[in-house]
Short mmCIF file of C-alpha atoms (C1' of nucleotides) in Angstrom, two decimals:
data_model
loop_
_atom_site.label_atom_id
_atom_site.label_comp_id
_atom_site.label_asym_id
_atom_site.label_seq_id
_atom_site.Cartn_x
_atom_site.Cartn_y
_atom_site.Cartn_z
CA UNK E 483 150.98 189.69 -21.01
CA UNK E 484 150.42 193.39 -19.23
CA UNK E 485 154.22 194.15 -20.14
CA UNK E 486 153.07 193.44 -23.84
CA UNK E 487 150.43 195.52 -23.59
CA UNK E 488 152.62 198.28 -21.97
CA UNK E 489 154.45 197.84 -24.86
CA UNK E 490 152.43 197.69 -27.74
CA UNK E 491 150.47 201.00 -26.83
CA UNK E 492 153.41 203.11 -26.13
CA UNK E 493 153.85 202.01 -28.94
CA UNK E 494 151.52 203.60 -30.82
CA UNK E 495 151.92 207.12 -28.59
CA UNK E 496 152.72 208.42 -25.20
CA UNK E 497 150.28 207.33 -22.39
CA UNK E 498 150.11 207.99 -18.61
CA UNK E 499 149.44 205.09 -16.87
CA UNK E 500 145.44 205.45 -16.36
CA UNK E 501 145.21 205.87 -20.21
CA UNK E 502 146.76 202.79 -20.34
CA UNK E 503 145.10 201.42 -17.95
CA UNK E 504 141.73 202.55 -19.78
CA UNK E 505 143.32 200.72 -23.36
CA UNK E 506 144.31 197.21 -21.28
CA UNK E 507 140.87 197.20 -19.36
CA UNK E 508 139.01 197.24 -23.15
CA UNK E 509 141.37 194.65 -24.37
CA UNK E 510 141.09 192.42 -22.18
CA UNK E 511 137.69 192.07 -23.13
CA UNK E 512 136.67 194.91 -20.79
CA UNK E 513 135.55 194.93 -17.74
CA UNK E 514 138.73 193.47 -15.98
CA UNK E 515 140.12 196.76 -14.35
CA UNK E 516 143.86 195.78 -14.47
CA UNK E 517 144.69 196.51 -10.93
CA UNK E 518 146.89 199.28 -10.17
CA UNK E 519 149.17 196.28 -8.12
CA UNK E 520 150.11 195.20 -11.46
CA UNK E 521 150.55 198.07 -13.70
CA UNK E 522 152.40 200.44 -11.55
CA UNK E 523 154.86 197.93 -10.86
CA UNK E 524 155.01 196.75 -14.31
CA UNK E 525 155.76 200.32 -15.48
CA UNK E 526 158.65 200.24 -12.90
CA UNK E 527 160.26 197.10 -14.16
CA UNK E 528 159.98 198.02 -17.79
CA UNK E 529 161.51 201.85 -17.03
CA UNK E 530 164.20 199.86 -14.80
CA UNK E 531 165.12 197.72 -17.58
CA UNK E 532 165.43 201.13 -19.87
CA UNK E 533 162.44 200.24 -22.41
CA UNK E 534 160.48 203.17 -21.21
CA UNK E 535 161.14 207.01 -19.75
CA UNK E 536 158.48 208.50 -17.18
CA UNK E 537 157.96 212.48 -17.41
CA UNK E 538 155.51 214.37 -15.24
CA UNK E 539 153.63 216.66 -16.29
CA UNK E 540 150.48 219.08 -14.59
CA UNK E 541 147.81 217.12 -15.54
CA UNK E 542 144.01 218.04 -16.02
CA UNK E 543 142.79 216.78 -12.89
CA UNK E 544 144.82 217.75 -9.57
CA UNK E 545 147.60 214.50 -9.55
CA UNK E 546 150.11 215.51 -12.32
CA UNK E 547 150.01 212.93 -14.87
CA UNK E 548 153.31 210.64 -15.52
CA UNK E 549 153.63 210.24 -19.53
CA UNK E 550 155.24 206.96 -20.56
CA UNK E 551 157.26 206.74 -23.56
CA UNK E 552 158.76 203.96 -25.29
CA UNK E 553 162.61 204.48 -25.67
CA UNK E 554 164.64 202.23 -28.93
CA UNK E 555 165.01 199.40 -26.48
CA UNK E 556 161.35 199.41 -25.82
CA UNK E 557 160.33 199.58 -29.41
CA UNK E 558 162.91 196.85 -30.27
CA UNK E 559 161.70 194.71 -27.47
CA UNK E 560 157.91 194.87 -28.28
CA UNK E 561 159.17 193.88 -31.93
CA UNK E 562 161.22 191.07 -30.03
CA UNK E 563 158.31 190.18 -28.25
CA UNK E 564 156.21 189.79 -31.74
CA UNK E 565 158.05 188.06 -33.78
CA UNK E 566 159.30 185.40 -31.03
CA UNK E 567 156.23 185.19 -28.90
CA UNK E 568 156.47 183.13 -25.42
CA UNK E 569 154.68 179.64 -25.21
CA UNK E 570 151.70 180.93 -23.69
CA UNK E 571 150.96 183.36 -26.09
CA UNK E 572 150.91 180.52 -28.75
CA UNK E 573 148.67 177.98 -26.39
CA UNK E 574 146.54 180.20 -24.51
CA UNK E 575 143.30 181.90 -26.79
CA UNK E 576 143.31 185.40 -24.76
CA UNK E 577 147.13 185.59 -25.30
CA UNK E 578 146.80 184.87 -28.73
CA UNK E 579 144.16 187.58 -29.32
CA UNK E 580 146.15 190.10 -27.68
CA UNK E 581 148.93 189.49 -29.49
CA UNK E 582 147.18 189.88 -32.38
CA UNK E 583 146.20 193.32 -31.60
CA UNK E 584 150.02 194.25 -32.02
CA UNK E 585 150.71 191.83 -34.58
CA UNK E 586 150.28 194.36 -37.46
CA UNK E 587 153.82 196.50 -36.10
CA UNK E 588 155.92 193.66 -37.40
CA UNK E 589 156.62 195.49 -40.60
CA UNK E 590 157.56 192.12 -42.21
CA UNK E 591 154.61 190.12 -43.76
CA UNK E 592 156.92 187.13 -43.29
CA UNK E 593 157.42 187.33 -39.68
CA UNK E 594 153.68 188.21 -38.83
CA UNK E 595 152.65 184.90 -41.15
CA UNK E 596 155.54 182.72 -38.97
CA UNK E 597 153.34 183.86 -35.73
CA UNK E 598 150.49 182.96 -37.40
CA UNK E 599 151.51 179.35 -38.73
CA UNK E 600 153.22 178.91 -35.22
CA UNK E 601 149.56 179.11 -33.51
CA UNK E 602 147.92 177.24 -36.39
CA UNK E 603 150.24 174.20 -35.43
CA UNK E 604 149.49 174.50 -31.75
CA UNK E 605 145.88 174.31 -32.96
CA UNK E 606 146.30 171.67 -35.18
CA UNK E 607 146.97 169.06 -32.52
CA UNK E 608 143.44 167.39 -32.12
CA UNK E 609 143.31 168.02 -28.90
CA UNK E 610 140.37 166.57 -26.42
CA UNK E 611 139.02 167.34 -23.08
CA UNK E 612 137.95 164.07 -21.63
CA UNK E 613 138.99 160.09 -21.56
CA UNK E 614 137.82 156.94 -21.10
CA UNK E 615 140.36 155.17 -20.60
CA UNK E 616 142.58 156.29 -22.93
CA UNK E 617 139.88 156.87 -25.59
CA UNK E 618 139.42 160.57 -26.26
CA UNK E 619 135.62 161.28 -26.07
CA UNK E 620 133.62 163.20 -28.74
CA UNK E 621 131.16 165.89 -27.67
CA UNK E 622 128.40 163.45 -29.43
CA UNK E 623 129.51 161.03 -26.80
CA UNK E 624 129.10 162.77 -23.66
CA UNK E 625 125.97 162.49 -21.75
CA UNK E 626 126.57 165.44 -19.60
CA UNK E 627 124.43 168.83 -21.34
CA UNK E 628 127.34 170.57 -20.21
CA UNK E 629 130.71 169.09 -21.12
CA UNK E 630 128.87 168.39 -24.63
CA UNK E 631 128.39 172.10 -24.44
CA UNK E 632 131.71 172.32 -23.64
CA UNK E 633 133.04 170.61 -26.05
CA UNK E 634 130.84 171.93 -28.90
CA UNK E 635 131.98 175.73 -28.13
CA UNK E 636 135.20 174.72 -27.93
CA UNK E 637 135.30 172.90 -31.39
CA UNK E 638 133.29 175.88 -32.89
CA UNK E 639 135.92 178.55 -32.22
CA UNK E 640 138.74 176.10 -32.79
CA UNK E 641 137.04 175.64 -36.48
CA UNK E 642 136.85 179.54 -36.84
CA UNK E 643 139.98 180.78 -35.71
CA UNK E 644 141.95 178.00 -37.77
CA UNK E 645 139.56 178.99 -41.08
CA UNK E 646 140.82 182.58 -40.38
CA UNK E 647 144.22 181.76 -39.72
CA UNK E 648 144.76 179.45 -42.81
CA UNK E 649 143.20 182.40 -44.83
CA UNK E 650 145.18 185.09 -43.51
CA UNK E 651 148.69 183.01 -43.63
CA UNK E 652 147.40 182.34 -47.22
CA UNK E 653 146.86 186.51 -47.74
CA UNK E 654 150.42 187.03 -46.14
CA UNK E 655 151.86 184.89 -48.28
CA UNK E 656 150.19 186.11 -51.62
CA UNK E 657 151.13 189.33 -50.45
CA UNK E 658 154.56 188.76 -49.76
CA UNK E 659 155.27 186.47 -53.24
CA UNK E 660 153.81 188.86 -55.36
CA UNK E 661 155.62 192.08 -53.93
CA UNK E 662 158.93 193.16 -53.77
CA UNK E 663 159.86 191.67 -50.40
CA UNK E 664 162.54 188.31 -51.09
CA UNK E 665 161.59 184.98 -49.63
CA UNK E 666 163.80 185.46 -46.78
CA UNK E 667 167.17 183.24 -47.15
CA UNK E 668 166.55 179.51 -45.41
CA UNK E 669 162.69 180.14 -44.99
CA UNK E 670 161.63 176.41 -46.27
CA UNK E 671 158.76 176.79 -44.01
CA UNK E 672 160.16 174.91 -41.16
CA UNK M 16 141.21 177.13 -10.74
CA UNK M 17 143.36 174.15 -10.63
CA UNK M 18 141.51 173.98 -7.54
CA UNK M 19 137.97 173.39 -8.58
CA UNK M 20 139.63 170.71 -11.27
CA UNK M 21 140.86 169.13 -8.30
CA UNK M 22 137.50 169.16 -6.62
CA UNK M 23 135.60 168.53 -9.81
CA UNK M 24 137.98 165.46 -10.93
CA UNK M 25 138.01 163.88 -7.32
CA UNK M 26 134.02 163.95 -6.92
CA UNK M 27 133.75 161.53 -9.48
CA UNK M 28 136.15 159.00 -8.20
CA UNK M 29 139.18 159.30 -5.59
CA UNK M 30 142.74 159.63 -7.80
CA UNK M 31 145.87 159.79 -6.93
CA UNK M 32 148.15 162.75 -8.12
CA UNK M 33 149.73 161.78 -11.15
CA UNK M 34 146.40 160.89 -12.64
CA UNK M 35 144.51 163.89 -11.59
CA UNK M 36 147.65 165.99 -13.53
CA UNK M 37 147.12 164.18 -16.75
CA UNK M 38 143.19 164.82 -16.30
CA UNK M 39 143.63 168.38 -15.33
CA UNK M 40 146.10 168.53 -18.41
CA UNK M 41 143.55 167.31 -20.92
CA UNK M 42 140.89 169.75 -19.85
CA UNK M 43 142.67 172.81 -20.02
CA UNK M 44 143.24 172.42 -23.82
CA UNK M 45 145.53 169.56 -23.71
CA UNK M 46 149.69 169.97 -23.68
CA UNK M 47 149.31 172.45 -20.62
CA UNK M 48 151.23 169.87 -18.22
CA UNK M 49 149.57 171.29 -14.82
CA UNK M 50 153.12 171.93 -13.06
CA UNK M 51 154.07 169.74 -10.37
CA UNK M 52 155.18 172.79 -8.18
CA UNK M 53 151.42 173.86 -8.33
CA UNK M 54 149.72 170.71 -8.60
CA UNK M 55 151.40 169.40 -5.16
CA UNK M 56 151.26 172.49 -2.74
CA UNK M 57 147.25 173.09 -4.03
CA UNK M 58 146.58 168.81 -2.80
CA UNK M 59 148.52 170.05 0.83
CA UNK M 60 145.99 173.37 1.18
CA UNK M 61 143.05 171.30 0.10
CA UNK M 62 143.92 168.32 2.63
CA UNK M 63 144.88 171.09 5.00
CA UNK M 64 141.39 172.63 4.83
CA UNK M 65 140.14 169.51 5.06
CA UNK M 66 138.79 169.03 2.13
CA UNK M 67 140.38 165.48 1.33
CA UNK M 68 142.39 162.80 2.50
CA UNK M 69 145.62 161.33 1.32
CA UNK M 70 145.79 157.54 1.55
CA UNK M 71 149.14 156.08 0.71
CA UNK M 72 148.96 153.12 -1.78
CA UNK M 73 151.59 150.78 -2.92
CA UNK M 74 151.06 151.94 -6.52
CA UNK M 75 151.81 149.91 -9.99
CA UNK M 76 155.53 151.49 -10.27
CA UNK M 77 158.31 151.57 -7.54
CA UNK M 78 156.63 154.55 -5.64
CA UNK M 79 153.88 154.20 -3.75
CA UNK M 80 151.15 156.17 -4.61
CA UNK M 81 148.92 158.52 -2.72
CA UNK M 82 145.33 158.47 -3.09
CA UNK M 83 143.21 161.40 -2.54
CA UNK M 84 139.44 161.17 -1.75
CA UNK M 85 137.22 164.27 -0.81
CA UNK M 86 135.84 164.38 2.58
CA UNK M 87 132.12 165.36 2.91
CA UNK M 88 133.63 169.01 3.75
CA UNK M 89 135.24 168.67 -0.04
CA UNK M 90 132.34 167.74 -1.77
CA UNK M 91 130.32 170.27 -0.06
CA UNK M 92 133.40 173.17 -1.33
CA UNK M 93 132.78 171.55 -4.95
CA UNK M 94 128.74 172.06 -4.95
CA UNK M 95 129.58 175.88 -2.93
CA UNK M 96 132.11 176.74 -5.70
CA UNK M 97 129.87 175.48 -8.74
CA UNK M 98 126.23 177.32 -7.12
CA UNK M 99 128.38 180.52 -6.57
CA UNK M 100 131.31 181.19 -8.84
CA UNK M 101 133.92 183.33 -8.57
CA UNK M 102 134.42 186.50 -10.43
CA UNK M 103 136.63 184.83 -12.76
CA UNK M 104 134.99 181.76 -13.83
CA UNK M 105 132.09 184.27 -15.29
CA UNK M 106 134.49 186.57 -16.74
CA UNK M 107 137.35 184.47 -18.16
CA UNK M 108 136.14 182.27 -21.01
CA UNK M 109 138.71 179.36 -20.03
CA UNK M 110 137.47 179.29 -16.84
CA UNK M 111 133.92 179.43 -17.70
CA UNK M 112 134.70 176.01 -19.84
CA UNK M 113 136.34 174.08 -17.02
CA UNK M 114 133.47 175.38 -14.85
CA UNK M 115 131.24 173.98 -17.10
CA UNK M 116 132.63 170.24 -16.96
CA UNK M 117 132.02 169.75 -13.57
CA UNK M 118 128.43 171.95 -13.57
CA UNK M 119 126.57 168.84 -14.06
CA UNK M 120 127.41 167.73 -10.51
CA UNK M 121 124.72 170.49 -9.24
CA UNK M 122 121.64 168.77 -8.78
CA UNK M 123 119.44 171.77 -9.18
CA UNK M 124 118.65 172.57 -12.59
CA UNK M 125 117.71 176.34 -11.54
CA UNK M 126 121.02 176.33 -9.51
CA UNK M 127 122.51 175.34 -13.14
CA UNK M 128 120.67 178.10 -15.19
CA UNK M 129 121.69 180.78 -12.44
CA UNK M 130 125.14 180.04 -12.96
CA UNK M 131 124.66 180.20 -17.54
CA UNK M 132 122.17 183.35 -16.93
CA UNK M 133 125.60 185.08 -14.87
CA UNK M 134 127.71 184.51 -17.59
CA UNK M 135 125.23 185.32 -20.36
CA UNK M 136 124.53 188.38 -18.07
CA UNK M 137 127.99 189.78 -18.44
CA UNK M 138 128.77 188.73 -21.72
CA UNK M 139 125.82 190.85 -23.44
CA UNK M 140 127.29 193.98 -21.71
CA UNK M 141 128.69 195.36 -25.03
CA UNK M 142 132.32 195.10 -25.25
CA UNK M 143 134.73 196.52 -27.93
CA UNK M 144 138.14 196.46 -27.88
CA UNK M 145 139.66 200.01 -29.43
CA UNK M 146 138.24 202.92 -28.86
CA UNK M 147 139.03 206.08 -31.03
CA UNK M 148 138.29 208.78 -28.24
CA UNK M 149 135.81 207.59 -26.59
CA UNK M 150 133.87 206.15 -29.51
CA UNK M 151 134.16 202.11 -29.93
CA UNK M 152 135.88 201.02 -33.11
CA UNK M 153 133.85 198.12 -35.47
CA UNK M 154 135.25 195.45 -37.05
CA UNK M 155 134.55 196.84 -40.15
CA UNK M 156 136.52 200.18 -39.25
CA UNK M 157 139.17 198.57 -38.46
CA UNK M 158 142.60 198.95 -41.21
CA UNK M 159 144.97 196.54 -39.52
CA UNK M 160 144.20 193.03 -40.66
CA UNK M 161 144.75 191.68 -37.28
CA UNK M 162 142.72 193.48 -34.96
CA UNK M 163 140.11 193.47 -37.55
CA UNK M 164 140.44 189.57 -37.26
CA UNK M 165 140.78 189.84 -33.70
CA UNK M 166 137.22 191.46 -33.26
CA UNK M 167 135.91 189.42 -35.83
CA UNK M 168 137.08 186.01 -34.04
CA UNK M 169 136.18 187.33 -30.51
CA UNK M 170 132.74 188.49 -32.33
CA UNK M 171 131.81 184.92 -33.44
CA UNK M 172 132.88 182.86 -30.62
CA UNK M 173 130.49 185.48 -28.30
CA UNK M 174 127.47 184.97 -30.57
CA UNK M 175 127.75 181.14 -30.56
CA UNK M 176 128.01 180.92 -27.01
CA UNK M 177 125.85 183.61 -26.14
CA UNK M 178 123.07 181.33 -28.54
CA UNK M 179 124.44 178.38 -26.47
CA UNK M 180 123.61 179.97 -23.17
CA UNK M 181 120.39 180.99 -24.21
CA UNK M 182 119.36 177.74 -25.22
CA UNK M 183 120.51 175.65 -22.75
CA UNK M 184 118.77 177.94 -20.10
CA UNK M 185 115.78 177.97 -21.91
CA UNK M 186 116.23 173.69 -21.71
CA UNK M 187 116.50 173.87 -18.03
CA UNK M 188 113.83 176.50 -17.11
CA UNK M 189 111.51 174.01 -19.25
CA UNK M 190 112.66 171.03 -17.83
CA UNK M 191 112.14 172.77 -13.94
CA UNK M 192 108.44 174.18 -14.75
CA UNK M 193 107.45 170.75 -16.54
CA UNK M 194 108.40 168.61 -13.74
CA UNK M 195 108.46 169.05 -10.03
CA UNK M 196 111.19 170.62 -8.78
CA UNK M 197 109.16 174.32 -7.40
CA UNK M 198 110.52 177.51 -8.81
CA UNK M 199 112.51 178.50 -5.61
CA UNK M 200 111.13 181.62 -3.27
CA UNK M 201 112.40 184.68 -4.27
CA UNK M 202 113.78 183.60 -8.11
CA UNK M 203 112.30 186.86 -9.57
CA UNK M 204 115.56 186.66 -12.22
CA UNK M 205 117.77 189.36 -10.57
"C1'" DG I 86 126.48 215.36 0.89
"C1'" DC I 87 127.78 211.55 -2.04
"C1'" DT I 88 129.31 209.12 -5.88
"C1'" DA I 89 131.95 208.76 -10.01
"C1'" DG I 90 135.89 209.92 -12.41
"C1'" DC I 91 140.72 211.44 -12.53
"C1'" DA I 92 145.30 210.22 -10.79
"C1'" DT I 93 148.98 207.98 -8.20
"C1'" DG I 94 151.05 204.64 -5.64
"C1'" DT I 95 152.51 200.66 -1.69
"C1'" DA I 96 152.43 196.10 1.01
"C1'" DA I 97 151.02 191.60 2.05
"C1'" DA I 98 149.38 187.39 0.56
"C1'" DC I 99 148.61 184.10 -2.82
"C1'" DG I 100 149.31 181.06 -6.48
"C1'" DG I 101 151.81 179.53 -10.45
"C1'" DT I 102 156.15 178.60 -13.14
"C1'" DT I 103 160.70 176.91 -13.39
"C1'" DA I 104 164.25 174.37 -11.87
"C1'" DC I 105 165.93 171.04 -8.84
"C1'" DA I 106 166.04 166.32 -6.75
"C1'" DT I 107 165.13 161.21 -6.86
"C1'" DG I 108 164.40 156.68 -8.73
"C1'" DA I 109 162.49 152.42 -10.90
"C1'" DT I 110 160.67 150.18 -15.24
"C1'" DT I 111 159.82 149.52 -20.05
"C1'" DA I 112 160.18 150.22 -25.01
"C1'" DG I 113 162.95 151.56 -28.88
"C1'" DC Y 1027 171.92 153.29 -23.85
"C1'" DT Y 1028 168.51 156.46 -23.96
"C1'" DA Y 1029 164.07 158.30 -23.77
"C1'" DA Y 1030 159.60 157.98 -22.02
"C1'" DT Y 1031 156.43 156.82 -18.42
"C1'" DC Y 1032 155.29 156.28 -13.74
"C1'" DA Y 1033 155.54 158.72 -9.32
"C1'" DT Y 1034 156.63 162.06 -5.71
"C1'" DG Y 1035 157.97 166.21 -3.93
"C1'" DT Y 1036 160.68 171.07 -2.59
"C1'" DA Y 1037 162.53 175.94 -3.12
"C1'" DA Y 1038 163.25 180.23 -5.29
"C1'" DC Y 1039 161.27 183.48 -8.03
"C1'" DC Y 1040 157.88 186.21 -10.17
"C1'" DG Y 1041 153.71 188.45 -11.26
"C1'" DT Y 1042 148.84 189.24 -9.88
"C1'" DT Y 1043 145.21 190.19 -6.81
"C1'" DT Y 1044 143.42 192.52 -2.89
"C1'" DA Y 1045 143.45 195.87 0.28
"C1'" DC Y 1046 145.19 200.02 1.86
"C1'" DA Y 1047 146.27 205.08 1.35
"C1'" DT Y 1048 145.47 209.84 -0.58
"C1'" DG Y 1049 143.10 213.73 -2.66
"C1'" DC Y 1050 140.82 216.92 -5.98
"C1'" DT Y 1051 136.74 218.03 -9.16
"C1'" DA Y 1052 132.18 217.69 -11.30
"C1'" DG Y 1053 127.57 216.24 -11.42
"C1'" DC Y 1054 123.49 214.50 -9.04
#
DNA sequence: GCTAGCATGTAAACGGTTACATGATTAG
DNA sequence: CTAATCATGTAACCGTTTACATGCTAGC
């Protein structure tokens, strides 16, 4: 989740890493400082594994600044990381939303709309929170103020981000049927 | 986290491991099996702290099962975590909900609206997600399609449970002054 | 004189995931 | 016969948090 936000703004231009730090903090609906225990080490890995270089340079304040860039293996593996995201990015609502954030440097509609329908599906599963034996119960059902608050929230943005998802799959697909891109060969919407 | 599930699932009747997985499961969203190799070790710190006891059961299939009740010193933890949570559980959404399933357990209403006003606190700190130096980008200014949607799905979910929070506060601060539980010394609303 | 911002990093501890290991019963 | 369900656990690995460590500049 922090490597694919490495990733996605390098992608976009050369950062040092408290720039970055800065972008992550805001995305991950601020206020969660991304400790430096996790980025600098993340940067490591990802420059070990050759998806990034490091060059320092004199930097405005009196530290001299270490620019990150992506190198092809980094840009290919944030475009890796897209179009095949991990389980959690598919399950978990933060995830999602960062990925999302990235989403538009797949430059295939077609990919970016199999994301899409991949999270839709996750969502589609009615899921519940609580049983009685067995029985799922319905917010309407619960006498607790809170887990029917619970509930409720949680149904509310389940409705929204599956109306938006449905709509935007729909767009992608418009788009993509009425342009020059081909259906891609063997894409019977699995 | 899986922590106070443990705690909040076990104050409302002593379960033995595999059960307490498949409730944990079902909270967090459903189809997010609660690893063993997490579920296990946390039950050993919690009995280690002394929080609850293992009772071994000859169970329905061939092994026996172990039952775990909280200890006076568990329940206690539960009521500590839910009066004072962690950074976390105010900042992180997901944790906010599972908080919120076991909040009822506080028998203080104004105990209950401190913990709502926290999170309501932090989450009408203004938050955007891009900035374009220095200056936070709209939904509306936003080109790509999925960071627009992005803001605009993180956008909606805040405003219902922001008006959630409010409400339910207001409920509680109404129910304390109508009946007689005493505003507590010192609740000037810090 | 102090705090906030700029700027970088390391080390220990903690907790979670993944994979491994076992084994009986029941339903398809 | 095979998969799912019940039922328990361990060990290695990995990433995150927290705390530590340093130091300059600008504004209050």
């Amino acid at each position: 989740m922090l490597t694919l936000c490495i990733l996605g703004f390098l992608y976009e231009e050369p950062l040092h890493a408290y720039d970055l730090r800065q972008r992550i903090s805001g995305l991950s609906g601020h206020i969660r400082p991304v400790s430096d225990g996790a980025l600098y080490p993340a940067l490591n890995r990802l420059q070990a594994a050759g998806h990034l270089t490091k060059h320092t340079e004199p930097g405005a304040g009196p530290t001299p600044r270490n620019v990150f860039r992506l190198t092809d293996s980094g840009r290919a593996e944030l475009l890796r990381r897209l179009r095949e995201p991990a389980e959690v990015e598919v399950t978990d609502r933060n995830s999602f939303l960062i990925l999302l954030a990235f989403l538009g440097f797949l430059p295939d509609p077609a990919d970016q709309a199999r994301v899409l329908r991949r999270r839709l599906e996750f969502m589609e599963q009615p899921a519940s929170y609580f049983y009685d034996r067995g029985r799922p119960l319905r917010a309407a059902d619960m006498t607790d103020r809170f887990r029917r608050g619970m509930l409720t929230l949680a149904a509310a943005t389940s409705r929204a981000d599956k109306a938006w998802l449905r709509q935007t799959i729909a767009e992608l697909e418009a788009a993509a049927s009425g342009q020059d891109t081909p259906p891609a060969p063997g894409d019977t919407t699995r």
